[in-house]
């Protein structure tokens, strides 16, 4: 790996947004392939951030600043990747369920998934089953991710799965869940395809489901 690329990798891990922007521009100007900058600089760094989070070396704030730095680099790279016709790992529609306005965890999960190479369609908060269904029809994602932080709103997860079934599109998309009150057994009980306890595990789950 070139010295500048390695510097970029470390700057993402350090969450140094300005440095990431400047290094991505430097690499582009030096004719580095956008995909190489993405894979070896941004995605590899976010994967290391996930590892550090899992072993307790990083906490949510470190993960958030790293994800923001990664997104700043992605913003510069995206037009070049599109120009070259480089495909994302797959599209994921994500949102916080109806009645629920908590979005910090969902945003972090979305950023980490983007860092893993997925294209994210972020529906925001308070997303009704009907809106999720419409988004799946429109964007044809490989996965639908739902987040809920309230015991009173998590019931909108099974409601969304039912709405997908009623619309005849449940089998077209993997459904993954997360959020503090949600558990693995709840996910199984309501017929989801998986549950991520945190952002790093959500990424591992999405990668696993995508390669299955
Ligand atoms: Co609210 N709130 N809140 N709140 N809030 C909780 C969730 C609560 C546990 C606090 C408490 O009472 N101890 C409680 C819920 C109780 C319950 O239902 N059992 C609660 C309540 C009651 C409420 C209100 C009803 C309060 C009121 O108005 N009376 C109200 C509801 C508003 C609404 O949504 N309709 C409310 C409002 C708010 C604020 C607006 C003030 C604010 C939200 C700001 C925002 O999100 N923009 C807020 C906050 C900040 C919290 C706490 C303090 C923190 C949540 C958070 O951001 N955590 C929370 C208490 C707590 O958790 N200590 C609380 C950090 C975040 C990184 O973690 O979201 O768990 P988390 O996400 C993790 C994982 O869960 C997982 O990965 C993330 C990263 O590791 N994950 C996924 C999340 N989504 C995933 C999706 C996946 C996979 C993994 O796949 C798709």
CSV table of C-alpha atoms and ligand atoms in Angstrom, one decimal:
chain,number,residue,atom,x,y,z
A,1,UNK,CA,0.0,0.0,0.0
A,2,UNK,CA,1.3,3.5,-0.8
A,3,UNK,CA,2.3,5.8,2.0
A,4,UNK,CA,-0.5,8.2,1.2
A,5,UNK,CA,-3.1,5.4,1.1
A,6,UNK,CA,-1.8,4.2,4.4
A,7,UNK,CA,-2.1,7.7,5.8
A,8,UNK,CA,-5.7,7.8,4.6
A,9,UNK,CA,-6.5,4.5,6.2
A,10,UNK,CA,-5.1,5.8,9.6
A,11,UNK,CA,-6.8,9.2,9.2
A,12,UNK,CA,-10.2,7.5,8.8
A,13,UNK,CA,-9.6,5.4,12.0
A,14,UNK,CA,-8.5,8.6,13.8
A,15,UNK,CA,-11.7,10.3,12.5
A,16,UNK,CA,-9.7,13.2,11.0
A,17,UNK,CA,-12.3,14.5,8.4
A,18,UNK,CA,-10.2,17.3,7.0
A,19,UNK,CA,-7.2,15.0,6.5
A,20,UNK,CA,-9.3,12.4,4.9
A,21,UNK,CA,-10.7,14.9,2.4
A,22,UNK,CA,-7.3,16.3,1.6
A,23,UNK,CA,-5.7,12.8,1.2
A,24,UNK,CA,-8.6,11.5,-1.1
A,25,UNK,CA,-8.0,14.6,-3.3
A,26,UNK,CA,-4.3,14.0,-3.3
A,27,UNK,CA,-4.7,10.3,-4.3
A,28,UNK,CA,-7.2,11.3,-7.1
A,29,UNK,CA,-4.8,13.9,-8.4
A,30,UNK,CA,-2.0,11.3,-8.4
A,31,UNK,CA,-4.2,9.1,-10.6
A,32,UNK,CA,-5.0,6.4,-8.0
A,33,UNK,CA,-8.0,4.3,-9.0
A,34,UNK,CA,-11.1,5.4,-7.1
A,35,UNK,CA,-12.0,1.8,-6.3
A,36,UNK,CA,-8.5,1.3,-4.7
A,37,UNK,CA,-9.0,4.4,-2.6
A,38,UNK,CA,-12.4,3.1,-1.6
A,39,UNK,CA,-11.4,-0.5,-0.8
A,40,UNK,CA,-7.9,0.0,0.7
A,41,UNK,CA,-8.4,3.4,2.3
A,42,UNK,CA,-12.0,3.9,3.4
A,43,UNK,CA,-13.6,0.4,3.6
A,44,UNK,CA,-10.5,-1.3,5.1
A,45,UNK,CA,-10.3,1.4,7.7
A,46,UNK,CA,-14.0,1.1,8.6
A,47,UNK,CA,-13.6,-2.6,8.9
A,48,UNK,CA,-10.7,-2.0,11.4
A,49,UNK,CA,-12.9,0.5,13.3
A,50,UNK,CA,-15.5,-2.3,13.6
A,51,UNK,CA,-12.9,-4.7,14.9
A,52,UNK,CA,-11.7,-2.2,17.5
A,53,UNK,CA,-15.3,-1.6,18.6
A,54,UNK,CA,-16.0,-5.3,19.0
A,55,UNK,CA,-12.9,-5.8,21.2
A,56,UNK,CA,-13.8,-2.8,23.4
A,57,UNK,CA,-11.0,-0.5,22.2
A,58,UNK,CA,-13.4,1.9,20.5
A,59,UNK,CA,-16.8,3.2,21.8
A,60,UNK,CA,-19.7,4.8,19.9
A,61,UNK,CA,-18.1,8.3,19.8
A,62,UNK,CA,-14.9,7.0,18.1
A,63,UNK,CA,-17.0,5.0,15.7
A,64,UNK,CA,-19.1,8.0,14.9
A,65,UNK,CA,-16.2,10.3,14.1
A,66,UNK,CA,-14.5,7.7,12.0
A,67,UNK,CA,-17.8,7.0,10.1
A,68,UNK,CA,-18.2,10.8,9.5
A,69,UNK,CA,-14.6,11.0,8.2
A,70,UNK,CA,-15.2,8.1,5.9
A,71,UNK,CA,-18.4,9.7,4.6
A,72,UNK,CA,-16.5,12.9,3.8
A,73,UNK,CA,-14.1,10.8,1.7
A,74,UNK,CA,-17.0,8.9,0.1
A,75,UNK,CA,-18.6,12.2,-0.9
A,76,UNK,CA,-15.6,13.1,-3.0
A,77,UNK,CA,-15.2,9.6,-4.5
A,78,UNK,CA,-18.9,8.9,-5.3
A,79,UNK,CA,-19.1,10.8,-8.6
A,80,UNK,CA,-15.9,9.2,-9.8
A,81,UNK,CA,-17.2,5.7,-8.9
A,82,UNK,CA,-20.5,6.4,-10.7
A,83,UNK,CA,-18.6,7.7,-13.7
A,84,UNK,CA,-16.6,4.5,-13.9
A,85,UNK,CA,-19.8,2.4,-13.4
A,86,UNK,CA,-18.5,0.8,-10.2
A,87,UNK,CA,-21.3,-1.0,-8.4
A,88,UNK,CA,-21.9,-0.9,-4.7
A,89,UNK,CA,-22.0,-4.2,-2.8
A,90,UNK,CA,-25.8,-3.9,-2.9
A,91,UNK,CA,-28.5,-1.4,-2.0
A,92,UNK,CA,-29.9,-1.3,1.5
A,93,UNK,CA,-33.0,0.7,2.5
A,94,UNK,CA,-32.9,1.6,6.2
A,95,UNK,CA,-35.1,3.6,8.6
A,96,UNK,CA,-36.4,4.0,12.1
A,97,UNK,CA,-39.9,2.5,12.4
A,98,UNK,CA,-43.2,4.4,12.7
A,99,UNK,CA,-43.7,6.5,15.8
A,100,UNK,CA,-40.0,6.4,16.7
A,101,UNK,CA,-37.7,9.5,16.4
A,102,UNK,CA,-34.5,7.9,17.6
A,103,UNK,CA,-31.9,8.0,14.9
A,104,UNK,CA,-28.4,8.1,16.4
A,105,UNK,CA,-27.9,4.4,16.3
A,106,UNK,CA,-29.6,4.0,12.9
A,107,UNK,CA,-27.4,6.7,11.4
A,108,UNK,CA,-24.3,5.0,12.8
A,109,UNK,CA,-25.4,1.6,11.4
A,110,UNK,CA,-26.1,3.3,8.0
A,111,UNK,CA,-22.7,4.9,7.9
A,112,UNK,CA,-20.9,1.7,8.9
A,113,UNK,CA,-22.9,-0.2,6.1
A,114,UNK,CA,-21.8,2.5,3.7
A,115,UNK,CA,-18.3,2.1,4.9
A,116,UNK,CA,-18.6,-1.6,4.1
A,117,UNK,CA,-19.4,-0.7,0.5
A,118,UNK,CA,-23.2,-0.9,0.5
A,119,UNK,CA,-25.4,1.9,-1.1
A,120,UNK,CA,-27.7,3.3,1.5
A,121,UNK,CA,-31.2,4.6,1.0
A,122,UNK,CA,-31.9,6.3,4.4
A,123,UNK,CA,-35.6,6.8,4.9
A,124,UNK,CA,-35.0,8.7,8.2
A,125,UNK,CA,-37.3,8.3,11.2
A,126,UNK,CA,-41.0,7.6,11.8
A,127,UNK,CA,-41.2,5.4,8.7
A,128,UNK,CA,-44.5,3.7,8.3
A,129,UNK,CA,-44.8,0.1,7.0
A,130,UNK,CA,-46.4,1.6,3.8
A,131,UNK,CA,-43.4,3.9,3.2
A,132,UNK,CA,-41.0,0.9,3.7
A,133,UNK,CA,-43.0,-1.1,1.2
A,134,UNK,CA,-43.0,1.8,-1.3
A,135,UNK,CA,-39.2,2.2,-0.9
A,136,UNK,CA,-38.6,-1.5,-1.5
A,137,UNK,CA,-40.8,-1.4,-4.6
A,138,UNK,CA,-39.0,1.7,-5.8
A,139,UNK,CA,-35.3,1.0,-5.0
A,140,UNK,CA,-35.4,-2.8,-5.2
A,141,UNK,CA,-32.8,-3.2,-2.4
A,142,UNK,CA,-31.1,-6.5,-1.4
A,143,UNK,CA,-31.9,-5.6,2.3
A,144,UNK,CA,-34.3,-3.7,4.4
A,145,UNK,CA,-33.0,-2.5,7.8
A,146,UNK,CA,-35.3,-1.4,10.6
A,147,UNK,CA,-34.3,0.3,13.8
A,148,UNK,CA,-36.5,0.7,16.9
A,149,UNK,CA,-35.6,2.2,20.3
A,150,UNK,CA,-39.0,2.0,22.0
A,151,UNK,CA,-40.9,-1.0,23.2
A,152,UNK,CA,-44.0,0.7,22.0
A,153,UNK,CA,-42.7,1.1,18.4
A,154,UNK,CA,-40.9,-2.2,17.8
A,155,UNK,CA,-44.4,-3.7,17.0
A,156,UNK,CA,-44.1,-1.8,13.7
A,157,UNK,CA,-41.3,-4.2,12.7
A,158,UNK,CA,-43.7,-7.2,12.4
A,159,UNK,CA,-46.3,-4.8,10.9
A,160,UNK,CA,-43.8,-3.9,8.2
A,161,UNK,CA,-42.9,-7.6,7.5
A,162,UNK,CA,-46.6,-8.3,7.1
A,163,UNK,CA,-47.0,-5.3,4.8
A,164,UNK,CA,-44.1,-6.7,2.6
A,165,UNK,CA,-45.9,-10.1,2.5
A,166,UNK,CA,-49.2,-8.5,1.6
A,167,UNK,CA,-47.5,-6.6,-1.2
A,168,UNK,CA,-46.0,-9.9,-2.4
A,169,UNK,CA,-42.4,-8.6,-2.1
A,170,UNK,CA,-41.2,-10.2,1.2
A,171,UNK,CA,-39.1,-12.8,-0.7
A,172,UNK,CA,-37.3,-10.1,-2.7
A,173,UNK,CA,-35.5,-8.6,0.3
A,174,UNK,CA,-33.7,-9.7,3.4
A,175,UNK,CA,-35.0,-8.0,6.5
A,176,UNK,CA,-32.5,-7.0,9.3
A,177,UNK,CA,-33.4,-5.5,12.6
A,178,UNK,CA,-31.7,-3.6,15.5
A,179,UNK,CA,-32.2,-1.2,18.3
A,180,UNK,CA,-31.9,-1.4,22.1
A,181,UNK,CA,-35.2,-3.3,22.9
A,182,UNK,CA,-34.8,-5.7,19.9
A,183,UNK,CA,-33.3,-9.2,20.4
A,184,UNK,CA,-32.2,-12.1,18.3
A,185,UNK,CA,-35.2,-14.2,19.5
A,186,UNK,CA,-37.6,-11.3,18.7
A,187,UNK,CA,-36.2,-11.1,15.2
A,188,UNK,CA,-36.6,-14.8,14.7
A,189,UNK,CA,-40.1,-14.8,16.2
A,190,UNK,CA,-41.4,-12.1,13.8
A,191,UNK,CA,-39.7,-13.7,10.7
A,192,UNK,CA,-36.9,-11.3,10.1
A,193,UNK,CA,-33.7,-12.6,8.5
A,194,UNK,CA,-31.3,-11.3,11.1
A,195,UNK,CA,-30.6,-9.1,14.1
A,196,UNK,CA,-27.5,-6.9,14.8
A,197,UNK,CA,-26.8,-6.0,18.4
A,198,UNK,CA,-24.6,-3.0,17.3
A,199,UNK,CA,-23.3,-1.3,14.1
A,200,UNK,CA,-20.3,-3.6,13.7
A,201,UNK,CA,-22.4,-6.7,14.0
A,202,UNK,CA,-25.0,-5.3,11.7
A,203,UNK,CA,-22.3,-4.9,9.0
A,204,UNK,CA,-21.1,-8.5,9.6
A,205,UNK,CA,-24.7,-9.7,9.3
A,206,UNK,CA,-25.3,-7.7,6.1
A,207,UNK,CA,-22.1,-9.1,4.5
A,208,UNK,CA,-23.1,-12.7,5.5
A,209,UNK,CA,-26.6,-12.4,4.2
A,210,UNK,CA,-25.4,-10.7,1.0
A,211,UNK,CA,-23.0,-13.6,0.3
A,212,UNK,CA,-25.5,-16.3,1.2
B,1,LIG,CO1,-35.3,8.4,24.1
B,1,LIG,N1,-35.7,6.7,25.1
B,1,LIG,N2,-37.2,8.9,24.2
B,1,LIG,N3,-34.7,10.0,23.3
B,1,LIG,N4,-33.5,7.8,24.4
B,1,LIG,C1,-34.6,5.8,25.3
B,1,LIG,C2,-34.5,4.8,24.1
B,1,LIG,C3,-35.0,5.1,26.6
B,1,LIG,C4,-34.4,3.7,26.8
B,1,LIG,C5,-34.6,6.1,27.8
B,1,LIG,C6,-35.0,5.5,29.1
B,1,LIG,O1,-36.1,5.7,29.5
B,1,LIG,N5,-34.1,5.0,29.9
B,1,LIG,C7,-36.6,5.2,26.6
B,1,LIG,C8,-37.2,3.9,25.9
B,1,LIG,C9,-37.9,3.1,26.9
B,1,LIG,C10,-38.6,1.9,26.3
B,1,LIG,O2,-39.3,2.0,25.3
B,1,LIG,N6,-38.3,0.7,26.8
B,1,LIG,C11,-36.8,6.4,25.8
B,1,LIG,C12,-38.0,7.2,25.8
B,1,LIG,C13,-39.1,6.7,26.7
B,1,LIG,C14,-38.2,8.3,25.0
B,1,LIG,C15,-39.4,9.2,24.9
B,1,LIG,C16,-40.8,8.4,24.9
B,1,LIG,C17,-39.4,10.2,26.1
B,1,LIG,C18,-40.6,11.1,26.2
B,1,LIG,O3,-40.8,11.9,25.4
B,1,LIG,N7,-41.3,10.8,27.3
B,1,LIG,C19,-39.2,10.0,23.6
B,1,LIG,C20,-39.8,9.2,22.4
B,1,LIG,C21,-39.7,10.1,21.1
B,1,LIG,C22,-40.1,9.2,19.9
B,1,LIG,O4,-39.2,8.5,19.4
B,1,LIG,N8,-41.4,9.2,19.5
B,1,LIG,C23,-37.7,10.0,23.5
B,1,LIG,C24,-37.0,11.0,22.9
B,1,LIG,C25,-35.6,11.0,22.8
B,1,LIG,C26,-34.8,12.2,22.3
B,1,LIG,C27,-35.5,12.9,21.1
B,1,LIG,C28,-34.6,13.2,23.4
B,1,LIG,C29,-33.4,11.5,22.0
B,1,LIG,C30,-33.3,11.0,20.5
B,1,LIG,C31,-32.4,11.8,19.7
B,1,LIG,C32,-32.1,11.2,18.3
B,1,LIG,O5,-32.0,10.0,18.2
B,1,LIG,N9,-32.0,12.0,17.3
B,1,LIG,C33,-33.4,10.3,22.9
B,1,LIG,C34,-32.3,9.6,23.3
B,1,LIG,C35,-31.0,10.1,22.9
B,1,LIG,C36,-32.4,8.4,24.1
B,1,LIG,C37,-31.2,7.6,24.7
B,1,LIG,C38,-30.7,8.4,25.9
B,1,LIG,C39,-30.1,7.3,23.8
B,1,LIG,C40,-30.4,6.5,22.5
B,1,LIG,C41,-29.2,6.5,21.7
B,1,LIG,O6,-29.0,7.3,20.8
B,1,LIG,N10,-28.2,5.6,22.0
B,1,LIG,C42,-32.0,6.2,25.2
B,1,LIG,C43,-31.5,5.7,26.5
B,1,LIG,C44,-30.3,4.8,26.2
B,1,LIG,O7,-30.2,4.1,25.3
B,1,LIG,N11,-29.4,4.9,27.2
B,1,LIG,C45,-33.4,6.6,25.1
B,1,LIG,C46,-26.9,5.6,21.3
B,1,LIG,C47,-27.0,4.7,20.0
B,1,LIG,C48,-25.6,4.7,19.4
B,1,LIG,O8,-27.4,3.4,20.4
B,1,LIG,O9,-29.7,3.6,19.4
B,1,LIG,O10,-29.1,1.6,20.8
B,1,LIG,P1,-28.6,2.7,19.8
B,1,LIG,O11,-28.1,2.0,18.5
B,1,LIG,C49,-27.1,0.9,18.6
B,1,LIG,C50,-27.8,-0.5,18.6
B,1,LIG,O12,-29.0,-0.5,19.2
B,1,LIG,C51,-27.7,-0.9,17.2
B,1,LIG,O13,-26.6,-0.3,16.7
B,1,LIG,C52,-26.4,1.0,17.2
B,1,LIG,C53,-25.0,1.3,17.3
B,1,LIG,O14,-24.2,0.4,18.0
B,1,LIG,N12,-28.8,-0.6,16.3
B,1,LIG,C54,-29.0,-1.4,15.1
B,1,LIG,C55,-29.7,0.4,16.2
B,1,LIG,N13,-30.4,0.3,15.2
B,1,LIG,C56,-30.0,-0.7,14.5
B,1,LIG,C57,-30.5,-1.3,13.2
B,1,LIG,C58,-29.8,-2.4,12.8
B,1,LIG,C59,-28.8,-3.0,13.5
B,1,LIG,C60,-28.4,-2.5,14.7
B,1,LIG,O15,-30.2,-3.0,11.6
B,1,LIG,C61,-31.1,-2.4,10.7
